[in-house]
PDB file of C-alpha atoms in Angstrom:
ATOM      1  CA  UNK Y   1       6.258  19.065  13.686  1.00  0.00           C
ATOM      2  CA  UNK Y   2       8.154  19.203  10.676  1.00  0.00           C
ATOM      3  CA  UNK Y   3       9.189  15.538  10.028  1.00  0.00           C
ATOM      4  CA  UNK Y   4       8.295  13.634   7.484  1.00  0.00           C
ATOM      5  CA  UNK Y   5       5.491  10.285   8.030  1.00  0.00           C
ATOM      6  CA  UNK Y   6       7.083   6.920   6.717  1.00  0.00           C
ATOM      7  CA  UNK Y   7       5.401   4.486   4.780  1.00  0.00           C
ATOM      8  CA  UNK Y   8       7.111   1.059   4.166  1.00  0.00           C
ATOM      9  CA  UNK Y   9       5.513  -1.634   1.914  1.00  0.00           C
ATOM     10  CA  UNK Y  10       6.111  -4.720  -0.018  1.00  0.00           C
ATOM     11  CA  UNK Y  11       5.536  -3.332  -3.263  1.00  0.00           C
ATOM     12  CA  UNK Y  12       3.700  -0.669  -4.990  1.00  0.00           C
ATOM     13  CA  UNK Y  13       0.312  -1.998  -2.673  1.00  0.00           C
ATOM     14  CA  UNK Y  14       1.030   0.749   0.101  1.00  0.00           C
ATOM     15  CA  UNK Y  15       0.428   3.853  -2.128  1.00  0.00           C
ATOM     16  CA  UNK Y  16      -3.054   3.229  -1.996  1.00  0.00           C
ATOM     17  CA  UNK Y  17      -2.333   4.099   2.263  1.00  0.00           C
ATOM     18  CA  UNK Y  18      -0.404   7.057   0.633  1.00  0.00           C
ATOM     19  CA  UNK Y  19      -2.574   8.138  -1.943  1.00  0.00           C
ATOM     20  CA  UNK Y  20      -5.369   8.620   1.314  1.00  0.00           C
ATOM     21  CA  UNK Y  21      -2.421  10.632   3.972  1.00  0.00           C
ATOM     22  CA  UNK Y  22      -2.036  12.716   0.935  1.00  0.00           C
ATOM     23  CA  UNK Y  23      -6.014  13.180   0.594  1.00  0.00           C
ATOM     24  CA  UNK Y  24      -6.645  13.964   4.315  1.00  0.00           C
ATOM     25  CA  UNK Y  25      -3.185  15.502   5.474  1.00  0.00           C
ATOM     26  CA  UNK Y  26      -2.199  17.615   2.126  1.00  0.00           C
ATOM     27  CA  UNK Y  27       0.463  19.136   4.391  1.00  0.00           C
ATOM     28  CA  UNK Y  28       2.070  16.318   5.726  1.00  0.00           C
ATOM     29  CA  UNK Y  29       5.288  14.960   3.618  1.00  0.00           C
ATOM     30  CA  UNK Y  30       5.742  11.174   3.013  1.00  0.00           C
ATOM     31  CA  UNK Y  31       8.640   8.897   2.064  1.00  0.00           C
ATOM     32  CA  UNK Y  32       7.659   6.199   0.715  1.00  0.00           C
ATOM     33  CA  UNK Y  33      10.030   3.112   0.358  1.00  0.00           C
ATOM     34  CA  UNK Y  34       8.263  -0.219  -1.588  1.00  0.00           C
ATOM     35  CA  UNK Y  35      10.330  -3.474  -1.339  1.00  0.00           C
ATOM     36  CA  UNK Y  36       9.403  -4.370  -5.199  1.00  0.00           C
ATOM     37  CA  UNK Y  37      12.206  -6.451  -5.750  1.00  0.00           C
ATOM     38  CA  UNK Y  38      11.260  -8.912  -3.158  1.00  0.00           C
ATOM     39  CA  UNK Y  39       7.663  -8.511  -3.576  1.00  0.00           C
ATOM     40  CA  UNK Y  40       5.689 -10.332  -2.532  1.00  0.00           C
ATOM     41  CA  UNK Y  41       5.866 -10.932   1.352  1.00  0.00           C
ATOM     42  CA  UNK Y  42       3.341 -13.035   1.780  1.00  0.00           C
ATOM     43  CA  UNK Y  43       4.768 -16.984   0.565  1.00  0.00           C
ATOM     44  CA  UNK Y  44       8.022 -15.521   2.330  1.00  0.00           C
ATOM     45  CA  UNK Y  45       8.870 -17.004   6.125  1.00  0.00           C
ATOM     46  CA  UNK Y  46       8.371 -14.963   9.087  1.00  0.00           C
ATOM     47  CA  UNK Y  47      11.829 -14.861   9.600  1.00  0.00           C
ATOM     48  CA  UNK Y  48      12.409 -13.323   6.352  1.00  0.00           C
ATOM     49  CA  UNK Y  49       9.361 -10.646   6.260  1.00  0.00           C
ATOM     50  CA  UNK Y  50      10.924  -9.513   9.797  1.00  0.00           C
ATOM     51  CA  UNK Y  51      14.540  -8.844   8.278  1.00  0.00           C
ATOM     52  CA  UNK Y  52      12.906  -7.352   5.662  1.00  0.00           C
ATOM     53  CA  UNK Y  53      10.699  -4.919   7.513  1.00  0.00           C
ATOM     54  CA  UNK Y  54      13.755  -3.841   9.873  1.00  0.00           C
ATOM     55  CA  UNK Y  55      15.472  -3.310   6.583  1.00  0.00           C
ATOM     56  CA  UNK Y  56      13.304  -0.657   5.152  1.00  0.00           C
ATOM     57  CA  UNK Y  57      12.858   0.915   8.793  1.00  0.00           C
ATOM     58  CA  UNK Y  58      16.311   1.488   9.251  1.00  0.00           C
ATOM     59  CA  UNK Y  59      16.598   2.977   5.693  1.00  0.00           C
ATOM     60  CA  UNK Y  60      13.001   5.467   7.179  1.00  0.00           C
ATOM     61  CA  UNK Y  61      15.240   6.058  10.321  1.00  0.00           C
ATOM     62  CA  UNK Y  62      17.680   7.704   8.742  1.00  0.00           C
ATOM     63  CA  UNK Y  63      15.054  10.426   7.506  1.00  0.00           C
ATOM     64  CA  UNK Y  64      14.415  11.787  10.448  1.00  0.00           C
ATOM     65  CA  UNK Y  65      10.679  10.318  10.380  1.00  0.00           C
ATOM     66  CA  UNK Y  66       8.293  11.601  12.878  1.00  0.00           C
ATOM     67  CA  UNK Y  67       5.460   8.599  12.553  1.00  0.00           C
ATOM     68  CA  UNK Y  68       6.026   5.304  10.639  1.00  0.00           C
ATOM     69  CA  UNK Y  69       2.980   3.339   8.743  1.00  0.00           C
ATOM     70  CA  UNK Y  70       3.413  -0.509   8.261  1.00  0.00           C
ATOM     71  CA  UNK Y  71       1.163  -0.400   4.725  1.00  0.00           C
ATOM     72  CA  UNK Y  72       1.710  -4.555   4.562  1.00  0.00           C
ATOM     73  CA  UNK Y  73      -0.185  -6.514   6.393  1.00  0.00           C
ATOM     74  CA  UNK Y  74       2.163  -8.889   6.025  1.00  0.00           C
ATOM     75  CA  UNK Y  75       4.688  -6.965   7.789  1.00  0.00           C
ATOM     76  CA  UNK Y  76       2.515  -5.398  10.006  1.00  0.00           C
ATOM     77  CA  UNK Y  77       1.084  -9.196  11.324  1.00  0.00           C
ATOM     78  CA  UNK Y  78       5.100 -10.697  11.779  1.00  0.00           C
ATOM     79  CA  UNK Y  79       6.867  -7.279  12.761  1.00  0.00           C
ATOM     80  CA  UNK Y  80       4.879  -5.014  14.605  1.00  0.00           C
ATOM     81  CA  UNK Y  81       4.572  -5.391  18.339  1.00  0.00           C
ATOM     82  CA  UNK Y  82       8.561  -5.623  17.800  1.00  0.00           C
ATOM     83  CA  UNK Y  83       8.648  -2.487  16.263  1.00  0.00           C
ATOM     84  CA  UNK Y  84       7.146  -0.566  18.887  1.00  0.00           C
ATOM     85  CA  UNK Y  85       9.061  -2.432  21.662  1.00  0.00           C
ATOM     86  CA  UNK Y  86      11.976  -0.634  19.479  1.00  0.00           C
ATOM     87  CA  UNK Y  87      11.153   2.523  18.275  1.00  0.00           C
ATOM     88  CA  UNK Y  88      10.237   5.361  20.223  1.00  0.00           C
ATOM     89  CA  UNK Y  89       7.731   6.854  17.458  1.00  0.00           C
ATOM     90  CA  UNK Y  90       4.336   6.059  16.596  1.00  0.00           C
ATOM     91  CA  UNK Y  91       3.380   3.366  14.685  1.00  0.00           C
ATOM     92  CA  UNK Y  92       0.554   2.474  12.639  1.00  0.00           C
ATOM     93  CA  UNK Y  93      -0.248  -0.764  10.602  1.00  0.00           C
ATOM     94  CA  UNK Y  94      -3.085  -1.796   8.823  1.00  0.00           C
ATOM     95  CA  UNK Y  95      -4.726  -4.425  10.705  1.00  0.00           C
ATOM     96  CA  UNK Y  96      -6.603  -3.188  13.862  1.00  0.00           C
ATOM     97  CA  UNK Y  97      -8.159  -0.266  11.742  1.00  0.00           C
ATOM     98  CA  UNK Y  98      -9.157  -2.719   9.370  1.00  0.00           C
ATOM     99  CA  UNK Y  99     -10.650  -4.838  12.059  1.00  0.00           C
ATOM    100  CA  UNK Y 100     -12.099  -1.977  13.865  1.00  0.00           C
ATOM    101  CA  UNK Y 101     -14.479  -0.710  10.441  1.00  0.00           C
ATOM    102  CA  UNK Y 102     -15.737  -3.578   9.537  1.00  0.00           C
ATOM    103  CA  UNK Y 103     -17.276  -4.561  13.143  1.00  0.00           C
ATOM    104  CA  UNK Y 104     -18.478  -0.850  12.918  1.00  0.00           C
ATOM    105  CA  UNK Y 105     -20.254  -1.750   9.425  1.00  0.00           C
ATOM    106  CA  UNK Y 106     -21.603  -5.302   9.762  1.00  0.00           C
ATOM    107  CA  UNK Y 107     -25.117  -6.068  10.571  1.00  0.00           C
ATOM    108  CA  UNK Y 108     -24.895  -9.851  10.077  1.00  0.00           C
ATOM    109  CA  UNK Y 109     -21.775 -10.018  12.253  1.00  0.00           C
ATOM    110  CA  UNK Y 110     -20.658 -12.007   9.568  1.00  0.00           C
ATOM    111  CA  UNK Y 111     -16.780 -11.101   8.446  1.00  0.00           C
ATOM    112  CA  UNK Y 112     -14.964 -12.268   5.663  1.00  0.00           C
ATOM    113  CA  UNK Y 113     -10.982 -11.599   5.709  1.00  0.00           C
ATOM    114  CA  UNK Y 114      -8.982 -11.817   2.105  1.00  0.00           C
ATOM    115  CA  UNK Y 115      -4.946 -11.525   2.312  1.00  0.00           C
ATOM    116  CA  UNK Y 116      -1.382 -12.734   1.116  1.00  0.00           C
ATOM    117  CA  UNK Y 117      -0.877 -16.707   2.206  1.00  0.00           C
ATOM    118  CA  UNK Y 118       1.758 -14.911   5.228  1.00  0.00           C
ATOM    119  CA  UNK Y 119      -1.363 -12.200   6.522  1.00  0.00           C
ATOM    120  CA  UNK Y 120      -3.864 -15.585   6.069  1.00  0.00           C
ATOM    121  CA  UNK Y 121      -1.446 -17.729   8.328  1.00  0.00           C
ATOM    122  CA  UNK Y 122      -0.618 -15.510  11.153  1.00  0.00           C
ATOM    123  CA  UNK Y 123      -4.839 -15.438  11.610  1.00  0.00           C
ATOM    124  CA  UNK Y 124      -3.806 -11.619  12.874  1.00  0.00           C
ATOM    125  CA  UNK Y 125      -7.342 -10.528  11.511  1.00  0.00           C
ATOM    126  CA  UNK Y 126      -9.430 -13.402  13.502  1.00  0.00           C
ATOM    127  CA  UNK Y 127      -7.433 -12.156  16.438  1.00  0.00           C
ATOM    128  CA  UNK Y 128      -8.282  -8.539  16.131  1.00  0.00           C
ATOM    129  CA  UNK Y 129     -11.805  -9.115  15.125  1.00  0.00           C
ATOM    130  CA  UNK Y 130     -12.524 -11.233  18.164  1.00  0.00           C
ATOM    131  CA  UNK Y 131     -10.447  -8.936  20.737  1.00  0.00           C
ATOM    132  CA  UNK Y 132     -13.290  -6.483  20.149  1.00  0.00           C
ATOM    133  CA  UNK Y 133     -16.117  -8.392  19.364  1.00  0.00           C
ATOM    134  CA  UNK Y 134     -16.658 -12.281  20.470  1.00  0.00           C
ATOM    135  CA  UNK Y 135     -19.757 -12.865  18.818  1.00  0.00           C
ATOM    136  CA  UNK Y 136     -18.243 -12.630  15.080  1.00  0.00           C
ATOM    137  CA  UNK Y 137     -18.343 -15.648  12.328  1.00  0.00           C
ATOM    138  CA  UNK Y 138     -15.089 -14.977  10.875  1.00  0.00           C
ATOM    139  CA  UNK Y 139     -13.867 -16.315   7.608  1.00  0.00           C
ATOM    140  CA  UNK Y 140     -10.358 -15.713   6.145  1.00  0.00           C
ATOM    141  CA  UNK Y 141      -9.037 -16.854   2.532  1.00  0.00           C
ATOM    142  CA  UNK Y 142      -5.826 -16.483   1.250  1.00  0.00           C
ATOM    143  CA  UNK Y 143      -5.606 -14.914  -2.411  1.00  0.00           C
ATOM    144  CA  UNK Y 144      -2.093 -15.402  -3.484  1.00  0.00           C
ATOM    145  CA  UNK Y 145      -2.633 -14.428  -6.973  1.00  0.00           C
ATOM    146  CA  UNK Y 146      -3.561 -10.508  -6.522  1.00  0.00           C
ATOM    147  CA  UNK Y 147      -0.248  -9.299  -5.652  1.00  0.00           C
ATOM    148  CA  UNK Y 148       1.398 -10.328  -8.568  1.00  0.00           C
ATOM    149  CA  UNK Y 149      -1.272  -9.303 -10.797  1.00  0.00           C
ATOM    150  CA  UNK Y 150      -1.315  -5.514  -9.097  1.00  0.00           C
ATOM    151  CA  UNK Y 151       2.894  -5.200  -9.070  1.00  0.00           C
ATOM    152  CA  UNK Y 152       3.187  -6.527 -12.748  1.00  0.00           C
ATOM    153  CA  UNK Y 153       1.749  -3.098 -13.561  1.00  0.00           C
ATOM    154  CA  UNK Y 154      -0.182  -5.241 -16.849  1.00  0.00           C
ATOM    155  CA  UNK Y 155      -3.608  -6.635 -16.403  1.00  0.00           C
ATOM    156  CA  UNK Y 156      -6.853  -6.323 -18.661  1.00  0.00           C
ATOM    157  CA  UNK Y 157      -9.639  -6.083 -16.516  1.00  0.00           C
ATOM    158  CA  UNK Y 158     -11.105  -9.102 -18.120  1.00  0.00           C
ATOM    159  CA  UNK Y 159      -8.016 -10.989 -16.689  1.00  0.00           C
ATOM    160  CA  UNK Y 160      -8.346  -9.198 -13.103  1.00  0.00           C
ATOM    161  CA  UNK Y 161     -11.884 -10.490 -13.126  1.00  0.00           C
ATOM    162  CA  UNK Y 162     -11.318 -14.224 -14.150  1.00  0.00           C
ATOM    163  CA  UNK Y 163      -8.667 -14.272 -11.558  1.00  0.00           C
ATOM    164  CA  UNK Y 164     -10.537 -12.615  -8.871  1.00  0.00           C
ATOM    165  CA  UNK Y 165     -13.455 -15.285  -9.573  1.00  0.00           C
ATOM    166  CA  UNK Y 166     -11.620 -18.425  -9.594  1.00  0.00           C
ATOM    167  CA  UNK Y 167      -9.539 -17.022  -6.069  1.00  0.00           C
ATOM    168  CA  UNK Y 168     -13.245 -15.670  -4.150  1.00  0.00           C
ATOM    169  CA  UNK Y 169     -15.168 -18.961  -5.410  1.00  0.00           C
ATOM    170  CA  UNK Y 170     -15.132 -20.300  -1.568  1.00  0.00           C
ATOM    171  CA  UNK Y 171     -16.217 -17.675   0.095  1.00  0.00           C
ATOM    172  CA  UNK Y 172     -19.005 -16.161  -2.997  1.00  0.00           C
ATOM    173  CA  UNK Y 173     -21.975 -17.610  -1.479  1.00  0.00           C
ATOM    174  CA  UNK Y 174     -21.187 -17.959   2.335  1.00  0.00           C
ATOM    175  CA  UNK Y 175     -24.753 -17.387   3.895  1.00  0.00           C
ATOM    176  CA  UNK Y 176     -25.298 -14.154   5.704  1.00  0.00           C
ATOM    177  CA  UNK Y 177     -21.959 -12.618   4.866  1.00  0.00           C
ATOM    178  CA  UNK Y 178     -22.162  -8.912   4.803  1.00  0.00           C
ATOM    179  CA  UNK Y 179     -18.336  -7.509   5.017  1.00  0.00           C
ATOM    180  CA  UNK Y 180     -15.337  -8.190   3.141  1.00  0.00           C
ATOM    181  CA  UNK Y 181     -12.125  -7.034   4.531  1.00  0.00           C
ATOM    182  CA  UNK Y 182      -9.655  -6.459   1.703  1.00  0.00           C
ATOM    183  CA  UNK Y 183      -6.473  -7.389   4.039  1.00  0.00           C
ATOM    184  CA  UNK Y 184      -3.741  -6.728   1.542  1.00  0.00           C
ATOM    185  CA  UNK Y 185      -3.125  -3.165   0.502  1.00  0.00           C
ATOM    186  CA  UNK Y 186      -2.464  -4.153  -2.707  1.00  0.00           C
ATOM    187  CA  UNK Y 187      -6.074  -5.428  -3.359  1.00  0.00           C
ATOM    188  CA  UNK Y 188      -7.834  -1.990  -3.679  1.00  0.00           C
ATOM    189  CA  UNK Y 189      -6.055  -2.059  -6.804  1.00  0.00           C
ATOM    190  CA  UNK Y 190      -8.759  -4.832  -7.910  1.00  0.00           C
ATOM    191  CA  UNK Y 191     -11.583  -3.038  -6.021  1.00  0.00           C
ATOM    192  CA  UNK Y 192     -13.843  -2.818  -8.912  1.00  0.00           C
ATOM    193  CA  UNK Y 193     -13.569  -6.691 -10.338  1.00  0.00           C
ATOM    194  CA  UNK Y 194     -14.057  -8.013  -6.532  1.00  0.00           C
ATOM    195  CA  UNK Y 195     -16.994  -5.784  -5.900  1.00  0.00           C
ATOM    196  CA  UNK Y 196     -18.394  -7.371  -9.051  1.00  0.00           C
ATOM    197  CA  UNK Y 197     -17.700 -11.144  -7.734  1.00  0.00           C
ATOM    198  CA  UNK Y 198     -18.798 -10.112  -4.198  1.00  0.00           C
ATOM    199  CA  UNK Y 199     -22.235  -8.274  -4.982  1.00  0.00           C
ATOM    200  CA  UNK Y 200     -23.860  -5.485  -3.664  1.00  0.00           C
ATOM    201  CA  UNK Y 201     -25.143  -6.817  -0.631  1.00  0.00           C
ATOM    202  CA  UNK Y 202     -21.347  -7.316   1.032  1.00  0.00           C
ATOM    203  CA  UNK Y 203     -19.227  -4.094   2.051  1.00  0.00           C
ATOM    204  CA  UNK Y 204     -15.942  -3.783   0.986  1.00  0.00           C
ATOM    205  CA  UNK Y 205     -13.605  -2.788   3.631  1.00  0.00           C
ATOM    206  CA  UNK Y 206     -10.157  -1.448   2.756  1.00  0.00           C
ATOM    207  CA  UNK Y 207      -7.625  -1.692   5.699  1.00  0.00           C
ATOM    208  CA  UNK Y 208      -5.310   0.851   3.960  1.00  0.00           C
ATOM    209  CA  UNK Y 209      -7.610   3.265   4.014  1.00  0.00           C
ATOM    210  CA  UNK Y 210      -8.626   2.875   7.487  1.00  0.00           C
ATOM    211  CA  UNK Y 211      -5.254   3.019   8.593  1.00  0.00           C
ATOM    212  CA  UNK Y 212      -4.838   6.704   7.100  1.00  0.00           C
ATOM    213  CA  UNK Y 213      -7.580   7.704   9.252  1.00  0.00           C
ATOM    214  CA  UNK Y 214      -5.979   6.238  12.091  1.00  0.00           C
ATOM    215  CA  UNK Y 215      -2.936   8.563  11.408  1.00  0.00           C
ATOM    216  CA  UNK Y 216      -4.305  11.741  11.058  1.00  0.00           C
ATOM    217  CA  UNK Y 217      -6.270  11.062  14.646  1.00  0.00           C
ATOM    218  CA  UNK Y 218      -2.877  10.133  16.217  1.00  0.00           C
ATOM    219  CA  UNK Y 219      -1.092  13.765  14.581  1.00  0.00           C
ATOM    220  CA  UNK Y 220      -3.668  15.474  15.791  1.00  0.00           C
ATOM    221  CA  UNK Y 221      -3.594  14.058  19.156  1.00  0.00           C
ATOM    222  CA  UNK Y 222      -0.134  13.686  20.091  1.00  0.00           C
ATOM    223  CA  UNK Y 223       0.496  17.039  18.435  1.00  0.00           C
ATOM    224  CA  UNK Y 224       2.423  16.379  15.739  1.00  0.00           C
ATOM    225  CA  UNK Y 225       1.022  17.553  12.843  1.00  0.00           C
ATOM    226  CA  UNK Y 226       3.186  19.662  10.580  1.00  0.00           C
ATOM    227  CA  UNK Y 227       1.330  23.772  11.877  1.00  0.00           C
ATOM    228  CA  UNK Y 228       3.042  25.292   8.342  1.00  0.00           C
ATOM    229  CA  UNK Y 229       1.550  26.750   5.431  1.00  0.00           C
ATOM    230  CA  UNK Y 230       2.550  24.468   2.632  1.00  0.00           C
ATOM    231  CA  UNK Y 231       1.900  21.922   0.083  1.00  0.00           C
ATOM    232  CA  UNK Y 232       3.784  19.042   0.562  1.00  0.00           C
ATOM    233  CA  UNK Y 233       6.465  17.324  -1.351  1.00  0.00           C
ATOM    234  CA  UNK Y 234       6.701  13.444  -1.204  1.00  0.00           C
ATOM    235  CA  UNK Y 235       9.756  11.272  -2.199  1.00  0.00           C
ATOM    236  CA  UNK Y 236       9.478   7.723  -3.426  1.00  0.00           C
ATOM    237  CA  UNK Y 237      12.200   4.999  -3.179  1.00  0.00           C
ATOM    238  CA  UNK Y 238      12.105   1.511  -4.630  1.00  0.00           C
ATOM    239  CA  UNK Y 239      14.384  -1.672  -4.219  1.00  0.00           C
ATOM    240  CA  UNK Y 240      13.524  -2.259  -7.505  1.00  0.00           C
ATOM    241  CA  UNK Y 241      12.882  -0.475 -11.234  1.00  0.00           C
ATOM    242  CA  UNK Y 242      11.766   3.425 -10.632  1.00  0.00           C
ATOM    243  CA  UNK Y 243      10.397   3.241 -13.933  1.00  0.00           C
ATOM    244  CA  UNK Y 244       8.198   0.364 -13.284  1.00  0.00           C
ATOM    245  CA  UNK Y 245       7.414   1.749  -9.989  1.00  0.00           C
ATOM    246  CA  UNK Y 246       6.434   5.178 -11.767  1.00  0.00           C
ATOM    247  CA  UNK Y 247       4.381   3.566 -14.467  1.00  0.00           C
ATOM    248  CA  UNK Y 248       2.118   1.854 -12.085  1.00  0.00           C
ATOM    249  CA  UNK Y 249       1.622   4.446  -9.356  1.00  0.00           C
ATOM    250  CA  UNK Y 250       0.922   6.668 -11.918  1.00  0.00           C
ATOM    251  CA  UNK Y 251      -2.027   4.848 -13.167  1.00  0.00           C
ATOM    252  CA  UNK Y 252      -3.901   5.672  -9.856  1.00  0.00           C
ATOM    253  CA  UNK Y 253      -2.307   8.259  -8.007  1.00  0.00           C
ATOM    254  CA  UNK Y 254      -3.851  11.797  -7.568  1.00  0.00           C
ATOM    255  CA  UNK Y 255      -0.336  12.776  -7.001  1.00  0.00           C
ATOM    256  CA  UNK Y 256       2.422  12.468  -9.760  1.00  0.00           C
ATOM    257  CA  UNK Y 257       5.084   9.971  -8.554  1.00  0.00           C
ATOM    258  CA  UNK Y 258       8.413  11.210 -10.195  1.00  0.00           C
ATOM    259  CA  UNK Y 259      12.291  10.815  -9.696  1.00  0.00           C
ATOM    260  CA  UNK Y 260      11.453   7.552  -7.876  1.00  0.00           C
ATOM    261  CA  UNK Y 261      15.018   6.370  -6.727  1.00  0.00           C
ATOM    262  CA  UNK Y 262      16.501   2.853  -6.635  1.00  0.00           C
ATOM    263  CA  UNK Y 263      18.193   1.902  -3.212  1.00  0.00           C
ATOM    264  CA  UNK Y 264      20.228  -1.508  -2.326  1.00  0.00           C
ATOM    265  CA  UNK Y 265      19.293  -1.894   1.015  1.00  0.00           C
ATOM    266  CA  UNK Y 266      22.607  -2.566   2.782  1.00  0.00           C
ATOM    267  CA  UNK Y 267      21.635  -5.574   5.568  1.00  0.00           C
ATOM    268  CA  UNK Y 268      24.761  -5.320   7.404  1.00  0.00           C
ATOM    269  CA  UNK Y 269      22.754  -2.222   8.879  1.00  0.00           C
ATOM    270  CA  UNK Y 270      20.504  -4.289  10.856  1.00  0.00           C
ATOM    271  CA  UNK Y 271      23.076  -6.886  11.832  1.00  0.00           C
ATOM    272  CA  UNK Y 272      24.677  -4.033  12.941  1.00  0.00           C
ATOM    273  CA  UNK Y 273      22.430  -1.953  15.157  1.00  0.00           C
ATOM    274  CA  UNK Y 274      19.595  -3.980  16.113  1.00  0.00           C
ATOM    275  CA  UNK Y 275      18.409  -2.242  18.734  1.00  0.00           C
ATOM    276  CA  UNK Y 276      18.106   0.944  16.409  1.00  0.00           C
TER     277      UNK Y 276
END
C-alpha cells in the first residue's frame, strides 16, 4: 500500500523509533511530526498530553497515513486505547513491545522501568509487565532530567553521565535486577552513559526499538506494506525550530533530516471534529 506510516512524538525522542522503520522497512515512507515546542510531555496533565496527541494526529490524518506509531510513551500511556476506539488504522505505541522484550530477556524476573514523571505515574509499564507475566518484581523510577538534556541538542558526555548517576542512584544496586527498560524514547539518546551506571550484568531494553519491530510484523500481516521498487523519502515537521530539530537528528540519524518544516498546530481542529 502506498501510504505513508506516521510517527508522532514529543520531541526529537521518536526518531530513534524512526531511525529503526527506516533500518528494517527501507521502502516504507515516514512523516514524522515532533511536538518540540511543548516538549516535554511528561510533568504535563493527562488532560493536556491527550489534546496534544489528538493535535498531531489530526495534523498525520490529513496525510493520508496508512499506520500511525505513538513514539511517546507518554502519549501512548494517556491516549492510546482512545485512539484506536477512533481511528480505523493501526496503531502502534511503545509500551507493550517494550514490556513484551524484556520478559523475553530476563532470567531474574527482575524488571526495572525508567520514564518521564507522566509514563512513571500512569504505572502503564507495571500493568503490561504483569498482564503477561505475574511473577515479576517490578521497579519503575521516574527520570525527569533526560528529556531536557536529549532535546537541548548540547550535552558533554561528562554532563550526560553525572546526570544519569545522580537520577539511577535508587535503583543502581537493587539485588537481582537483570533488565532495564528504557521507557522514554528519548533515553536511547543516553544509551551509552546509562549502560555505564547500570553495568554489564543488566540488559538494556529500548521500547522504541521494539516497537519498530512490532510494525513491520503488523505490514506484513495485514498486507500493507508498500510492494514498489523504491527508496523512500521521509518528511519531518516540527512545532518548533527546524534548525534545532535538524541539528540534533542529524547527530544520530543514518538518514539526513533536511527541509524540516515548522507547523502551528491549529486546535480549533480537534474542537472541531473530534470524532475524526
Amino acid at each position: 500500500m502506498d501510504q505513508p506510516i506516521g510517527v508522532i512524538d514529543s520531541g526529537v525522542g521518536g526518531l530513534t523509533v524512526a531511525r529503526e522503520l527506516m533500518r528494517q522497512l527501507p521502502k516504507e515512507q515516514l512523516i514524522y511530526l515532533g511536538d518540540t515546542i511543548r516538549c516535554p510531555y511528561g510533568p504535563r496533565p493527562e488532560a493536556e498530553v491527550v489534546q496534544f496527541t489528538l493535535e498531531m494526529v489530526e495534523f498525520l490524518q490529513k496525510k493520508q497515513i496508512k499506520l500511525l506509531v505513538i513514539a511517546c510513551n507518554t502519549a501512548t500511556a494517556f491516549t492510546i486505547d482512545l485512539l484506536r476506539e477512533r481511528l480505523s488504522i493501526p496503531i502502534i505505541g511503545v509500551i507493550q513491545p517494550g514490556a513484551r522484550a524484556a520478559i523475553k530477556v530476563t532470567k531474574t524476573k527482575t524488571i526495572a522501568v525508567i520514564g518521564t514523571d507522566g509514563t512513571i505515574g500512569s504505572k502503564a509499564y507495571p500493568k503490561a509487565l504483569k498482564q503477561i507475566s505475574s511473577d515479576l518484581t517490578i521497579y519503575d523510577l521516574a527520570c525527569p532530567q533526560f528529556v531536557p538534556i536529549v532535546e537541548s541538542g548540547h550535552f558533554s558526555p561528562e554532563a550526560a553521565k553525572h546526570v544519569v548517576e545522580q537520577s539511577l542512584k535508587p535503583i543502581t544496586n537493587l539485588r537481582g535486577l537483570d533488565t532495564l527498560i528504557l521507557g522514554c524514547t528519548h533515553y536511547p539518546l543516553l544509551a551509552e552513559p546509562i549502560k555505564q551506571v547500570m553495568g554489564a550484568n543488566v540488559e538494556i531494553i529500548s521500547s522504541g526499538e521494539e516497537a519498530a519491530r512490532e510494525v513491520s510484523a503488523l505490514l506484513s500481516y495485514q498486507a500493507l506494506a508498500y510492494r514498489g521498487n523504491r527508496l523512500a523519502k521521509h518528511f519531518f515537521y516540527t512545532t518548533g525550530s527546524p534548525e534545532l530539530f535538524e541539528q540534533i537528528a542529524n547527530r544520530w540519524m543514518d538518514y539526513p533530516v533536511q527541509h524540516v518544516e515548522n507547523i502551528v498546530i491549529d486546535q480549533s481542529l480537534v474542537e472541531k471534529n473530534k470524532s475524526f
